[in-house]
mmCIF file of C-alpha atoms and ligand atoms in Angstrom:
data_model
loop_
_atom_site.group_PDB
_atom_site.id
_atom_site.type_symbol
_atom_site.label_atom_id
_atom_site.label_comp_id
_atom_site.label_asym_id
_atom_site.label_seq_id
_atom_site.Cartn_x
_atom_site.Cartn_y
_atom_site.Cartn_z
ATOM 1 C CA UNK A 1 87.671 -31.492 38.058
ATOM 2 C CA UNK A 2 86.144 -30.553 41.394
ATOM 3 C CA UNK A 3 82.888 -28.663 42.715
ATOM 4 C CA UNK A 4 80.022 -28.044 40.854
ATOM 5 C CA UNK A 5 81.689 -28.482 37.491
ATOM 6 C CA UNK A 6 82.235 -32.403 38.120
ATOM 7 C CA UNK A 7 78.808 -32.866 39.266
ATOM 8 C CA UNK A 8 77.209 -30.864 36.312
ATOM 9 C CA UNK A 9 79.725 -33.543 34.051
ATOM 10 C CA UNK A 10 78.654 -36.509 36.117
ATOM 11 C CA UNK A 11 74.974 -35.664 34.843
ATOM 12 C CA UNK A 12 75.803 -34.792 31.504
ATOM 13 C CA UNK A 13 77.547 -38.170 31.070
ATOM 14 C CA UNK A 14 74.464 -40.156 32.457
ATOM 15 C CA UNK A 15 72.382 -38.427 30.271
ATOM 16 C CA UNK A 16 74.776 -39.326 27.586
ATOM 17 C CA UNK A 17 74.357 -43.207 28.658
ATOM 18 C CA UNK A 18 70.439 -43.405 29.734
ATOM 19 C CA UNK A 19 70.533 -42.131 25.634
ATOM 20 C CA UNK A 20 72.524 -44.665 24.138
ATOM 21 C CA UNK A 21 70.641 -47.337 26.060
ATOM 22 C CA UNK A 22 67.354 -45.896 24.201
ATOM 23 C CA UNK A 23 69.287 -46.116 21.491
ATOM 24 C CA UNK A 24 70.256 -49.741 21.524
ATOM 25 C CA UNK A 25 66.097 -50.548 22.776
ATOM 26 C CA UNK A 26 65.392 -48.817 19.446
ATOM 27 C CA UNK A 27 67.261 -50.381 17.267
ATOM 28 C CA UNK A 28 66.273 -53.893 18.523
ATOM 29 C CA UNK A 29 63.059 -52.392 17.378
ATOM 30 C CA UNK A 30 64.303 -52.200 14.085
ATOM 31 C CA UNK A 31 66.146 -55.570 13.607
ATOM 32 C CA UNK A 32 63.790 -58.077 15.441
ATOM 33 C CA UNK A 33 62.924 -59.922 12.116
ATOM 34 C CA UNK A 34 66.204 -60.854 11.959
ATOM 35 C CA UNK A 35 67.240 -61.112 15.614
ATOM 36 C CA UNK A 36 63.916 -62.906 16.584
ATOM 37 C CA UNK A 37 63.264 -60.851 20.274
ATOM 38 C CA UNK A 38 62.198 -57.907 21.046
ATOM 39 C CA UNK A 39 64.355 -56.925 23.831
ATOM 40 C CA UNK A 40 67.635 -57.876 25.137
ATOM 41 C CA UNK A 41 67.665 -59.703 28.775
ATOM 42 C CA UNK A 42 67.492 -56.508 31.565
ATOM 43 C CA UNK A 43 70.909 -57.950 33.144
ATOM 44 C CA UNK A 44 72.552 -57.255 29.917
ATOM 45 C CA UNK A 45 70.974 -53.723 29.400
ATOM 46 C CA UNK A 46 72.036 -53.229 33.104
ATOM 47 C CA UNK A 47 75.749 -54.343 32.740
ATOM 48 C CA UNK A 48 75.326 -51.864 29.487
ATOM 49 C CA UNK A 49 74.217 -49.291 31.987
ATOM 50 C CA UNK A 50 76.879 -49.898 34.020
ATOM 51 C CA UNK A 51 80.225 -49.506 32.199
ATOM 52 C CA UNK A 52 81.708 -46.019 31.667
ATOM 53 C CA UNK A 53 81.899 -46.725 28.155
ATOM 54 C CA UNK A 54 83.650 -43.128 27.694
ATOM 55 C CA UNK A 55 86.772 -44.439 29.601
ATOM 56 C CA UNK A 56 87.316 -47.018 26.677
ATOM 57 C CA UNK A 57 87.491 -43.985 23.735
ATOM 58 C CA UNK A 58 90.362 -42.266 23.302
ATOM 59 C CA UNK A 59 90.201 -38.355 24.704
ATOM 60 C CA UNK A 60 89.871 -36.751 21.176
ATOM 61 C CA UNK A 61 86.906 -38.748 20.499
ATOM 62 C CA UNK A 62 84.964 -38.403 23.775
ATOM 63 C CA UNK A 63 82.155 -36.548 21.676
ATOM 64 C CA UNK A 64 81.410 -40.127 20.469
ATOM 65 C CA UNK A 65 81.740 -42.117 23.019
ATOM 66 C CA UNK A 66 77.924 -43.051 23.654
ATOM 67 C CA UNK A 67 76.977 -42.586 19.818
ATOM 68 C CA UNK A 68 75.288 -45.667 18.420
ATOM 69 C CA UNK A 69 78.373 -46.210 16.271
ATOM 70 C CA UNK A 70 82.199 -47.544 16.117
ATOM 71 C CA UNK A 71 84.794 -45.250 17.503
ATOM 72 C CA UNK A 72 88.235 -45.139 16.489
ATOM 73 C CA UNK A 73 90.799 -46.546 19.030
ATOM 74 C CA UNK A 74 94.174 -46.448 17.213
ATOM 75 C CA UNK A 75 95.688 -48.910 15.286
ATOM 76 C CA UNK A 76 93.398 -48.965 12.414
ATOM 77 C CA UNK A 77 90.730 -50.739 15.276
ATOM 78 C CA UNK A 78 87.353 -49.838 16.458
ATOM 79 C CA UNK A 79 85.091 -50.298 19.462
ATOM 80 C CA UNK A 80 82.267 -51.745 18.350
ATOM 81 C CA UNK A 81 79.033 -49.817 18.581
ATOM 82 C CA UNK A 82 76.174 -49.819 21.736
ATOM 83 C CA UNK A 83 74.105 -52.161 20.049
ATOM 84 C CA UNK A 84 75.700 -54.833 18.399
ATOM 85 C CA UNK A 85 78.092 -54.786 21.798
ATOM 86 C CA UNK A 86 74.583 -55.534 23.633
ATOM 87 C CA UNK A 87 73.542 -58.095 20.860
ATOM 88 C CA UNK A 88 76.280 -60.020 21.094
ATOM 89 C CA UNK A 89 76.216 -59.970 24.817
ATOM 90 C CA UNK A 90 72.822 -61.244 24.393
ATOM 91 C CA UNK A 91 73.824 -64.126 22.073
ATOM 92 C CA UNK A 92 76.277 -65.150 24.344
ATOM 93 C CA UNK A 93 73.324 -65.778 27.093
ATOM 94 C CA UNK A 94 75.987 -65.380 30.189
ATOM 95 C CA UNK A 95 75.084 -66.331 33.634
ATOM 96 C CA UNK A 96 76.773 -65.708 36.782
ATOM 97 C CA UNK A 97 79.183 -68.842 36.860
ATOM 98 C CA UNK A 98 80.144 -68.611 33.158
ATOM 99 C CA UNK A 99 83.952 -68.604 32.139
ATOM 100 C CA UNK A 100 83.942 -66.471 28.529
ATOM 101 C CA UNK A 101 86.731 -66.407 25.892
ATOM 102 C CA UNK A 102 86.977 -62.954 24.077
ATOM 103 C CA UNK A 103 89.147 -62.588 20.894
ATOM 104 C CA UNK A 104 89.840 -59.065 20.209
ATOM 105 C CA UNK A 105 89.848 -57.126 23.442
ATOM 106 C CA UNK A 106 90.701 -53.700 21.806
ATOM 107 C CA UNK A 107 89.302 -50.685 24.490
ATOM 108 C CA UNK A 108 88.659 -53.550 26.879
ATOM 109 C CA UNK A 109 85.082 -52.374 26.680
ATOM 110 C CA UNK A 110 83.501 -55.798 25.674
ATOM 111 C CA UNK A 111 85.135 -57.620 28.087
ATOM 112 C CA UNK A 112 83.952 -54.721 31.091
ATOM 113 C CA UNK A 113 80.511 -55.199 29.934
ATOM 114 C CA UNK A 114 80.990 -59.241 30.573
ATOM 115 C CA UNK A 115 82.918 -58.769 33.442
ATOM 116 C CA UNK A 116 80.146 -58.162 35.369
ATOM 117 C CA UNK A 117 77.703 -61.033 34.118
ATOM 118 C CA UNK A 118 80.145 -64.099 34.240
ATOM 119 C CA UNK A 119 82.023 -65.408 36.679
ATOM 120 C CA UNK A 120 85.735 -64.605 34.511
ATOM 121 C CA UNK A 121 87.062 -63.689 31.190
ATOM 122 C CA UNK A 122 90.176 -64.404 29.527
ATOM 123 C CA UNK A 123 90.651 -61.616 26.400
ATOM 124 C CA UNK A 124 93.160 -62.134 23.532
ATOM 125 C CA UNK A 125 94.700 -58.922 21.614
ATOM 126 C CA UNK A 126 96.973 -58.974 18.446
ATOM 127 C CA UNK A 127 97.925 -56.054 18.904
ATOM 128 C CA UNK A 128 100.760 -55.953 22.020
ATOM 129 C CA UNK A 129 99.519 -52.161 22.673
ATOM 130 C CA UNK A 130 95.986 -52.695 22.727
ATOM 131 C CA UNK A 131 96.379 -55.493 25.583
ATOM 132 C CA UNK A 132 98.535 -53.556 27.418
ATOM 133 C CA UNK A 133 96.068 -50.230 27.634
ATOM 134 C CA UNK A 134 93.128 -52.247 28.145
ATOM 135 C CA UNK A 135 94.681 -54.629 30.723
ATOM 136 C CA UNK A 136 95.098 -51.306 32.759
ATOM 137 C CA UNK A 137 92.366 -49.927 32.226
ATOM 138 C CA UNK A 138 90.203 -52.830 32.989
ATOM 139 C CA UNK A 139 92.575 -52.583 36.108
ATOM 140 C CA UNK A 140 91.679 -49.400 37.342
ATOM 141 C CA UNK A 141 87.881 -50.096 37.045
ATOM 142 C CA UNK A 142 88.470 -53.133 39.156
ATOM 143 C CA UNK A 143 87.437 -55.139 36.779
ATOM 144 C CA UNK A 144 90.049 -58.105 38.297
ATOM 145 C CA UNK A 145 88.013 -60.604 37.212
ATOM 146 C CA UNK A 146 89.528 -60.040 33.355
ATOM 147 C CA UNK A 147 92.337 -61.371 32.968
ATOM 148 C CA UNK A 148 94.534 -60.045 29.027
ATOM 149 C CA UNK A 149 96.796 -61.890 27.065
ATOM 150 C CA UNK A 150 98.809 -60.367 23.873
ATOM 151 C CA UNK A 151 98.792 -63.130 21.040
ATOM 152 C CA UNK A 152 96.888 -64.451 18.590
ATOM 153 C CA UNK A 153 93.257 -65.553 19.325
ATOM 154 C CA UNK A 154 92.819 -67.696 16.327
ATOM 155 C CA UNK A 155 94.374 -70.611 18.856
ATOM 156 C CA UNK A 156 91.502 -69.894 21.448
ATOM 157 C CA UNK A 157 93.567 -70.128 24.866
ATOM 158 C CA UNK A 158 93.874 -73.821 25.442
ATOM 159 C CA UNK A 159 94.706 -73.614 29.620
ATOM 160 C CA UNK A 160 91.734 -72.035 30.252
ATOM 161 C CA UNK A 161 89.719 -74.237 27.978
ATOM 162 C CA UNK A 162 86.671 -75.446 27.762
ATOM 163 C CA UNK A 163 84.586 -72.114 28.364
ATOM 164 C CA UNK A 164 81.113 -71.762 28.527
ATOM 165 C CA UNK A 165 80.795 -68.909 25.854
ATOM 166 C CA UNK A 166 83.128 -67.640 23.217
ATOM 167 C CA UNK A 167 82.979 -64.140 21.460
ATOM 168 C CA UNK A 168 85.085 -63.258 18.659
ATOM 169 C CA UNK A 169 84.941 -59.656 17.651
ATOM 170 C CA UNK A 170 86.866 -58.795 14.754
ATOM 171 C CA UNK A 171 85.483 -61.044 11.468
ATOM 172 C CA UNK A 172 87.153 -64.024 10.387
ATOM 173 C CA UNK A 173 87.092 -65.633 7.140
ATOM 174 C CA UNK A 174 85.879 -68.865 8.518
ATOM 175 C CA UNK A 175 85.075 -70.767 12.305
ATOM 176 C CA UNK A 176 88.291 -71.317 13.740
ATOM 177 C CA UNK A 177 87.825 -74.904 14.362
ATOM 178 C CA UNK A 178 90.102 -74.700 17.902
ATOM 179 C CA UNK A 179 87.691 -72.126 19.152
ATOM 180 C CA UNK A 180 84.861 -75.167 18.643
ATOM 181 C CA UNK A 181 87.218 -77.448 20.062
ATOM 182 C CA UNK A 182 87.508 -75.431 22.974
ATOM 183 C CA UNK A 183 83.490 -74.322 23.870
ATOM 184 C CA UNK A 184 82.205 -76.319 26.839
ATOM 185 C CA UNK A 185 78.717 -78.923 25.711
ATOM 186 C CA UNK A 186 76.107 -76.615 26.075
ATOM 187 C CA UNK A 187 78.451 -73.903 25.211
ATOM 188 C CA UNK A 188 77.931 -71.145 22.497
ATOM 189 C CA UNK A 189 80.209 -69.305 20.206
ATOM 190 C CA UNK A 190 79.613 -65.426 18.859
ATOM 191 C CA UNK A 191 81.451 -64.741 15.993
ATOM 192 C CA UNK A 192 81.040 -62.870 12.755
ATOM 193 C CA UNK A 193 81.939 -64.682 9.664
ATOM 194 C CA UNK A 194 82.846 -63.376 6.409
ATOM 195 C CA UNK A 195 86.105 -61.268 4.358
ATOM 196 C CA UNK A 196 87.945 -58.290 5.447
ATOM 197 C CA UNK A 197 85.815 -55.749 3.445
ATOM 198 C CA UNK A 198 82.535 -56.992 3.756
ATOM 199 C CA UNK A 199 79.564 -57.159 5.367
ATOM 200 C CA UNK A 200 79.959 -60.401 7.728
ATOM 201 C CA UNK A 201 77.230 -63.138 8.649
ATOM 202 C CA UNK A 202 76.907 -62.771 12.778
ATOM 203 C CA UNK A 203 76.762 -66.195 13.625
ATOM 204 C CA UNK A 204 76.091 -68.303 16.725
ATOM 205 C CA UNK A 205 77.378 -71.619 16.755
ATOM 206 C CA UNK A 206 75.956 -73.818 19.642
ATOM 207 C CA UNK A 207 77.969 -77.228 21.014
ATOM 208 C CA UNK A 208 75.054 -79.693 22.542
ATOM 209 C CA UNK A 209 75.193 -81.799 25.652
ATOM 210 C CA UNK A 210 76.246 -84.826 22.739
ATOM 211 C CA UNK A 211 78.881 -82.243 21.483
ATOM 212 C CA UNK A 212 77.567 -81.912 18.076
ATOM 213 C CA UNK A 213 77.192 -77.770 16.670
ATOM 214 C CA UNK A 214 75.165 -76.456 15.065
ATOM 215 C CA UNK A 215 75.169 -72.715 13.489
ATOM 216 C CA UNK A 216 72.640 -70.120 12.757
ATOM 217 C CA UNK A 217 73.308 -66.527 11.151
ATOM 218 C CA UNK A 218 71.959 -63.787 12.907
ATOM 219 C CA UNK A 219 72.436 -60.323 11.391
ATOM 220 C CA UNK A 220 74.580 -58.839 8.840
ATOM 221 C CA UNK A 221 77.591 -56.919 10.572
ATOM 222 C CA UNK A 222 80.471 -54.919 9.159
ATOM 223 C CA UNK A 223 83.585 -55.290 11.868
ATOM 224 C CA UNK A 224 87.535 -55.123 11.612
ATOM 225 C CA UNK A 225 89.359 -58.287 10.382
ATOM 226 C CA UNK A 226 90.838 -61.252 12.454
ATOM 227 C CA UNK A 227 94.312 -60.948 11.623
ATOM 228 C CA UNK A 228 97.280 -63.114 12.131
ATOM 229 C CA UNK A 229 98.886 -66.037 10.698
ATOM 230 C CA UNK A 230 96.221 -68.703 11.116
ATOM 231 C CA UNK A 231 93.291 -66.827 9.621
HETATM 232 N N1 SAH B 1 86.069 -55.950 21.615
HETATM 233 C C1 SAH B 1 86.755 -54.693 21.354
HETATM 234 C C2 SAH B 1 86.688 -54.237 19.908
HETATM 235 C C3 SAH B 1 87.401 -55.106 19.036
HETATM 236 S S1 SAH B 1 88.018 -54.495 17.506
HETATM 237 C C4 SAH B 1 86.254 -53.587 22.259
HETATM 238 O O1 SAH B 1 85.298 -53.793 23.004
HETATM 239 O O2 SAH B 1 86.847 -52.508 22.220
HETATM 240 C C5 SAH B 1 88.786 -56.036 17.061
HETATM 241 C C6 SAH B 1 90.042 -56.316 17.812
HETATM 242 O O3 SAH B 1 90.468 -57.632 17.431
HETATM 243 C C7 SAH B 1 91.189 -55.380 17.461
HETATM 244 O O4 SAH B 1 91.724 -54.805 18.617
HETATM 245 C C8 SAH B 1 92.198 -56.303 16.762
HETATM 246 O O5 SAH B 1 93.541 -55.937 16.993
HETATM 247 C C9 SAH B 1 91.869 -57.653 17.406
HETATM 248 N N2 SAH B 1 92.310 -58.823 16.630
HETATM 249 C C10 SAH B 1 92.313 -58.993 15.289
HETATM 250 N N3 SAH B 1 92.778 -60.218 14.965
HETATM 251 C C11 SAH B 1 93.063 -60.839 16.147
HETATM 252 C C12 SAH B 1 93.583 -62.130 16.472
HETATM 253 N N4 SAH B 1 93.911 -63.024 15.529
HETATM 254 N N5 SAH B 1 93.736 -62.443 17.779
HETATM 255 C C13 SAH B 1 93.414 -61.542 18.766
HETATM 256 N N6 SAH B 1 92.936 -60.308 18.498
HETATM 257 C C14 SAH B 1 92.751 -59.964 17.214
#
């Protein structure tokens, strides 16, 4: 669209995104027992800010695309919703130089909202036609600082390993133990822990300079499950 109509969009759409980013300040509000802050770090709420999170929902759900909830994205998969894709960000306390694992790239949206906080990510998708969409559109945001790989992110991605941060976001029944194996001392892993079907333990597990971990549960979550052979 061109003219008036695309600028009257354009505004629409920001107002769409200063709202969501309300949204995710208010429900911080609501869960800072359990989360223990009361605000996320501004670069986070600014990378948040900066993604058009309505390029990562399919067309027919557009309507939802800045709704503090999950959207459908085909396949029986889900991007996650504003907030806990902000909390988890948080948890993962990036910084400019970081290299970050992400299991479950789905929409690519997670991994745009990293891409500009870290250094680079390397994103694993099950599902070949998941990678394949988000690898391009990751692309054509220039986000070439992503980098997608179809397979199974149980096995962590060994060539690139150790990373500073890990994020895992579908829920697995347990802490893959090469995903520890591969976090970098000081490193932390995201992850959501518990069965397909119910509500999940968000969990950070933290590697020390000695190596030893250490976990602590966060918030109760309800996401899509890790799937795959190894689970
Ligand atoms: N982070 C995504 C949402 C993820 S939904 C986003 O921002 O859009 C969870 C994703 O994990 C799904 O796409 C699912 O196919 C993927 N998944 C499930 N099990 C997996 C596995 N073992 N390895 C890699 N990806 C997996």
């Amino acid at each position: 669209m061109a003219g008036p109509g695309a600028s009257i969009l354009a505004r629409a759409t920001e107002a769409e995104r200063a709202a969501m980013l309300r949204d995710i300040v208010e429900e911080v509000g609501y869960t800072r027992t359990e989360i223990g802050k009361d605000a996320f770090d501004a670069r986070i709420m600014a990378a948040m800010a900066g993604v058009p999170r309505e390029s990562f929902v399919p067309e027919s759900h557009r309507l939802l695309a800045f709704a503090n909830g999950p959207v459908p994205i085909g396949h029986g998969q889900t991007i996650s919703q504003p907030y806990i894709v902000a909390l988890m960000t948080d948890l993962l306390e990036p910084r400019p130089g970081h290299v970050v694992l992400e299991i479950g790239t789905g929409s690519g949206y997670q991994a745009a909202v990293l891409a500009g906080l870290v250094h680079r990510v390397y994103s694993v998708e099950i599902i070949a036609a998941l990678a394949s969409a988000a690898a391009g559109r990751l692309a054509g945001l220039g986000c070439d600082n992503v980098i997608v790989r179809h397979g199974d992110g149980y096995q962590g991605w060994p060539e690139h390993a150790p990373f500073d941060g890990i994020i895992v976001t579908a829920a697995a029944p347990h802490v893959p133990p090469p995903l520890v194996q591969q976090l970098k001392p000081g490193g932390r892993l995201v992850i959501p822990v518990g069965l397909p079907g119910c509500i999940q333990q968000l969990s950070v597990i933290e590697k020390n300079e000695e190596g030893r971990t250490s976990q602590r549960d966060v918030l109760m979550v309800a996401f899509v499950p890790l799937t795959g052979e190894l689970r």
